[in-house]
mmCIF file of C-alpha atoms in Angstrom:
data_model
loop_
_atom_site.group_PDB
_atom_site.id
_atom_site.type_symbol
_atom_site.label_atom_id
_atom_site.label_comp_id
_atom_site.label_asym_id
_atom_site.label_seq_id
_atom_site.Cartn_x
_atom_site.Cartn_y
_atom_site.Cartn_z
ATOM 1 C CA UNK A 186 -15.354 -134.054 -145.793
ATOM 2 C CA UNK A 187 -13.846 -134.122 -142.472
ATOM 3 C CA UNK A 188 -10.066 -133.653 -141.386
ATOM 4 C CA UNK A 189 -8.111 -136.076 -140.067
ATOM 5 C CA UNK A 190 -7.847 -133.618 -136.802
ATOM 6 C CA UNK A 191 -11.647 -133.448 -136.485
ATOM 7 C CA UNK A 192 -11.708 -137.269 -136.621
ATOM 8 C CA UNK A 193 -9.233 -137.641 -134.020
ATOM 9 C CA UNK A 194 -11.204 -135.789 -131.658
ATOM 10 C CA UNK A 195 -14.067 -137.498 -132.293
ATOM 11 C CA UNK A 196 -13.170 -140.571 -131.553
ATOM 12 C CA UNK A 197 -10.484 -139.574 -127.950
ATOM 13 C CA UNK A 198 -14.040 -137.509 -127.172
ATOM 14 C CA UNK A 199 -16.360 -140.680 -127.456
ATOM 15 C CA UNK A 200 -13.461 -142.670 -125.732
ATOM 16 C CA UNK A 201 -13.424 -140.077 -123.076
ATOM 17 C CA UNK A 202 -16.994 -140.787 -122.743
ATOM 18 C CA UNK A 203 -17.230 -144.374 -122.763
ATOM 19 C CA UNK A 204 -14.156 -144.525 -120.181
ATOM 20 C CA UNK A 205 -16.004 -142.123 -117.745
ATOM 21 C CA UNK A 206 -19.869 -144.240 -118.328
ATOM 22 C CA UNK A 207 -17.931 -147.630 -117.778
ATOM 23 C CA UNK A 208 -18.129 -146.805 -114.123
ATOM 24 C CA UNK A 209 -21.454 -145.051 -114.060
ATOM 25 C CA UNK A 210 -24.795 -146.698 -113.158
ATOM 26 C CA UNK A 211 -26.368 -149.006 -115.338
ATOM 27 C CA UNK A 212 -29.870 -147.246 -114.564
ATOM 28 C CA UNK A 213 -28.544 -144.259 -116.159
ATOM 29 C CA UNK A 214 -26.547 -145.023 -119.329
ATOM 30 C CA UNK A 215 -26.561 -147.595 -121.898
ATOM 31 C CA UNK A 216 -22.721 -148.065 -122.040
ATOM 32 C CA UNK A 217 -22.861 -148.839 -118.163
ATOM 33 C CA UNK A 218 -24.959 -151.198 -118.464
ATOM 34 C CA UNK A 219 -23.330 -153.038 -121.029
ATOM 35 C CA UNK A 220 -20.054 -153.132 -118.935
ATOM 36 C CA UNK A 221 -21.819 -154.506 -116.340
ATOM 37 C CA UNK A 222 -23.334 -157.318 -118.474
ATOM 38 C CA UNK A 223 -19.920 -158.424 -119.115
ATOM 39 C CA UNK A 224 -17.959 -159.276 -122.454
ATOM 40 C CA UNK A 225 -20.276 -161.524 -123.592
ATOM 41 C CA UNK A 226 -23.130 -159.228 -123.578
ATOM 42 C CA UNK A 227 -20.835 -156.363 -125.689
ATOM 43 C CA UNK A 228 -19.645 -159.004 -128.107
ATOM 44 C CA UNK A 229 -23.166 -160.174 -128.642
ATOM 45 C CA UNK A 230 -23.837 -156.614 -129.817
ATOM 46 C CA UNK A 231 -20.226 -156.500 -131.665
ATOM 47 C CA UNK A 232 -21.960 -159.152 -133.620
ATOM 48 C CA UNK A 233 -25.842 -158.138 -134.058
ATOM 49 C CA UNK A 234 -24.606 -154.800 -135.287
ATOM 50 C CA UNK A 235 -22.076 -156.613 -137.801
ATOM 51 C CA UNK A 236 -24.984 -158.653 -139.680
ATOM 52 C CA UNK A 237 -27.238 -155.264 -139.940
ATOM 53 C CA UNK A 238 -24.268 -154.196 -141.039
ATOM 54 C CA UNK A 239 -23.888 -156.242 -143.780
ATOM 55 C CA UNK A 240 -27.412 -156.661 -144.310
ATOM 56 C CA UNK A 241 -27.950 -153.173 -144.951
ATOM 57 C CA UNK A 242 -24.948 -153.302 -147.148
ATOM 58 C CA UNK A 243 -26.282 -156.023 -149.487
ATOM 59 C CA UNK A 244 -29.857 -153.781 -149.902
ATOM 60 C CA UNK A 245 -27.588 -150.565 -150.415
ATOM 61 C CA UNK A 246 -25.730 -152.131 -152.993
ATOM 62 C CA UNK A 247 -28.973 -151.193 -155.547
ATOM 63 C CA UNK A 248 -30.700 -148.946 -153.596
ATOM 64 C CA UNK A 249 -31.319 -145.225 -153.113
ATOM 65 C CA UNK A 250 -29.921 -142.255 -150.654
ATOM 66 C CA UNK A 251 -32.263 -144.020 -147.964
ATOM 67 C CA UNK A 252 -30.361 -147.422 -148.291
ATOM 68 C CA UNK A 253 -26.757 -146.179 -148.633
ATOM 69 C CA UNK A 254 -28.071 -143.738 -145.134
ATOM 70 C CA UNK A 255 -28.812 -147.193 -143.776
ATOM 71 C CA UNK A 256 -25.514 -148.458 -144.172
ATOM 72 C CA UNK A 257 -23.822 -145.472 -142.607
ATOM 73 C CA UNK A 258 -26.306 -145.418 -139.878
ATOM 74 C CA UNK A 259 -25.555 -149.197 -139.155
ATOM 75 C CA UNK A 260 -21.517 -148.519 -139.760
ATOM 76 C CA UNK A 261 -21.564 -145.939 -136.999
ATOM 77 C CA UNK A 262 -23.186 -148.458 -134.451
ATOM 78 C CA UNK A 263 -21.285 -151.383 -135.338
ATOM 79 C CA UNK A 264 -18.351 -148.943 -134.835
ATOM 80 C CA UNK A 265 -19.391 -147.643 -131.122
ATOM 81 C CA UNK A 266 -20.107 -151.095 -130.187
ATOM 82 C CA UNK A 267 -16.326 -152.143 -131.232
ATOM 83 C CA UNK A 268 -15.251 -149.298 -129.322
ATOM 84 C CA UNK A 269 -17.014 -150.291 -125.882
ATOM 85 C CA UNK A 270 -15.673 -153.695 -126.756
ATOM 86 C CA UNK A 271 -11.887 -151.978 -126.562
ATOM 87 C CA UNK A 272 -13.052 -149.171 -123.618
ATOM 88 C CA UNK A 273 -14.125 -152.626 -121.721
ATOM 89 C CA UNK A 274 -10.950 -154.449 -122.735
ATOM 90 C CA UNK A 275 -9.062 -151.018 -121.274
ATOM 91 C CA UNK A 276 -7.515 -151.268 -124.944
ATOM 92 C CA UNK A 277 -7.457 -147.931 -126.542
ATOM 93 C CA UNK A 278 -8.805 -147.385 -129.748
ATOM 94 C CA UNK A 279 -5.155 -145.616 -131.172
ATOM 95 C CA UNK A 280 -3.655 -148.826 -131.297
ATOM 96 C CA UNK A 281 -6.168 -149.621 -133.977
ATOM 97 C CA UNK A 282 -5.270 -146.851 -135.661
ATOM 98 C CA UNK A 283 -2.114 -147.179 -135.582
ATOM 99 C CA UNK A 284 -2.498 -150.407 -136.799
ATOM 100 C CA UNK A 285 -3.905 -149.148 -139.561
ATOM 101 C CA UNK A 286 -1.256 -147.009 -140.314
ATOM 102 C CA UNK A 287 1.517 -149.445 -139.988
ATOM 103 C CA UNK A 288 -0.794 -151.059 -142.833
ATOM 104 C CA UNK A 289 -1.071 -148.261 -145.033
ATOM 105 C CA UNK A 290 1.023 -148.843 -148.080
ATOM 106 C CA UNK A 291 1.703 -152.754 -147.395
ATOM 107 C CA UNK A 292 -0.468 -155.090 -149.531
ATOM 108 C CA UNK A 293 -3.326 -156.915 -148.088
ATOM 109 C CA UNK A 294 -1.306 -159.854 -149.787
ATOM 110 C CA UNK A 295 1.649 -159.541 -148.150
ATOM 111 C CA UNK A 296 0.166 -158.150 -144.823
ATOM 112 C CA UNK A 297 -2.530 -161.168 -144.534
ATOM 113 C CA UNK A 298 1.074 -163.496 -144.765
ATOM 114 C CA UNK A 299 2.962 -161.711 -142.645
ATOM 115 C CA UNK A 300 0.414 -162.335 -139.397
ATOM 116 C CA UNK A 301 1.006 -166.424 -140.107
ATOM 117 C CA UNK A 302 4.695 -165.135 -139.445
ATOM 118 C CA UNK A 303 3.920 -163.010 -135.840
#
């Protein structure tokens, strides 16, 4: 299992990345090119990799190593597509976290409510 540590430096190293191929040529990196496709064209991936998300969910939820690897495989790309999504938006991805974190402890209940309230 990794540390917390190790996955904060994942993810400010891929942001790193995805910051510095926003401006790079579309001819020579995937990320580039989706920035200069526009929003539309990274949400539209935001949302294909959601449903093979959840596809591969429903077929992991009684199947084998090779099923549940599907699932992770399709997490991690819905993932780096929601993070070009933010690295377009300029937002960076520690507010999410610390999101998260201002969530940690508060029920879903009572958290869900208080966003009517905002």
């Amino acid at each position: 299992m990794t540390d917390s540590n190790q996955t904060t430096q994942v993810l400010d190293a891929l942001a790193e990345v995805l910051k510095q191929r926003r401006h790079a040529s579309a001819e020579n990196s995937y990320v580039a090119s989706l920035h200069h496709k526009g929003l539309n064209k990274i949400l539209e991936k935001v949302g294909e990799e959601a449903t093979e998300t959840i596809l591969a969910a429903k077929d992991a939820e009684h199947g084998g190593e090779q099923a549940h690897q599907a699932v992770i495989a399709e997490t991690a790309d819905l993932w780096f597509h929601s993070l070009v999504m933010l690295s377009h938006l300029e937002l960076d991805h520690q507010r999410v976290l610390d999101e998260l974190a201002r969530r940690f402890g508060i029920s879903g209940h009572d958290e869900k409510a208080s966003r009517t309230q905002r």
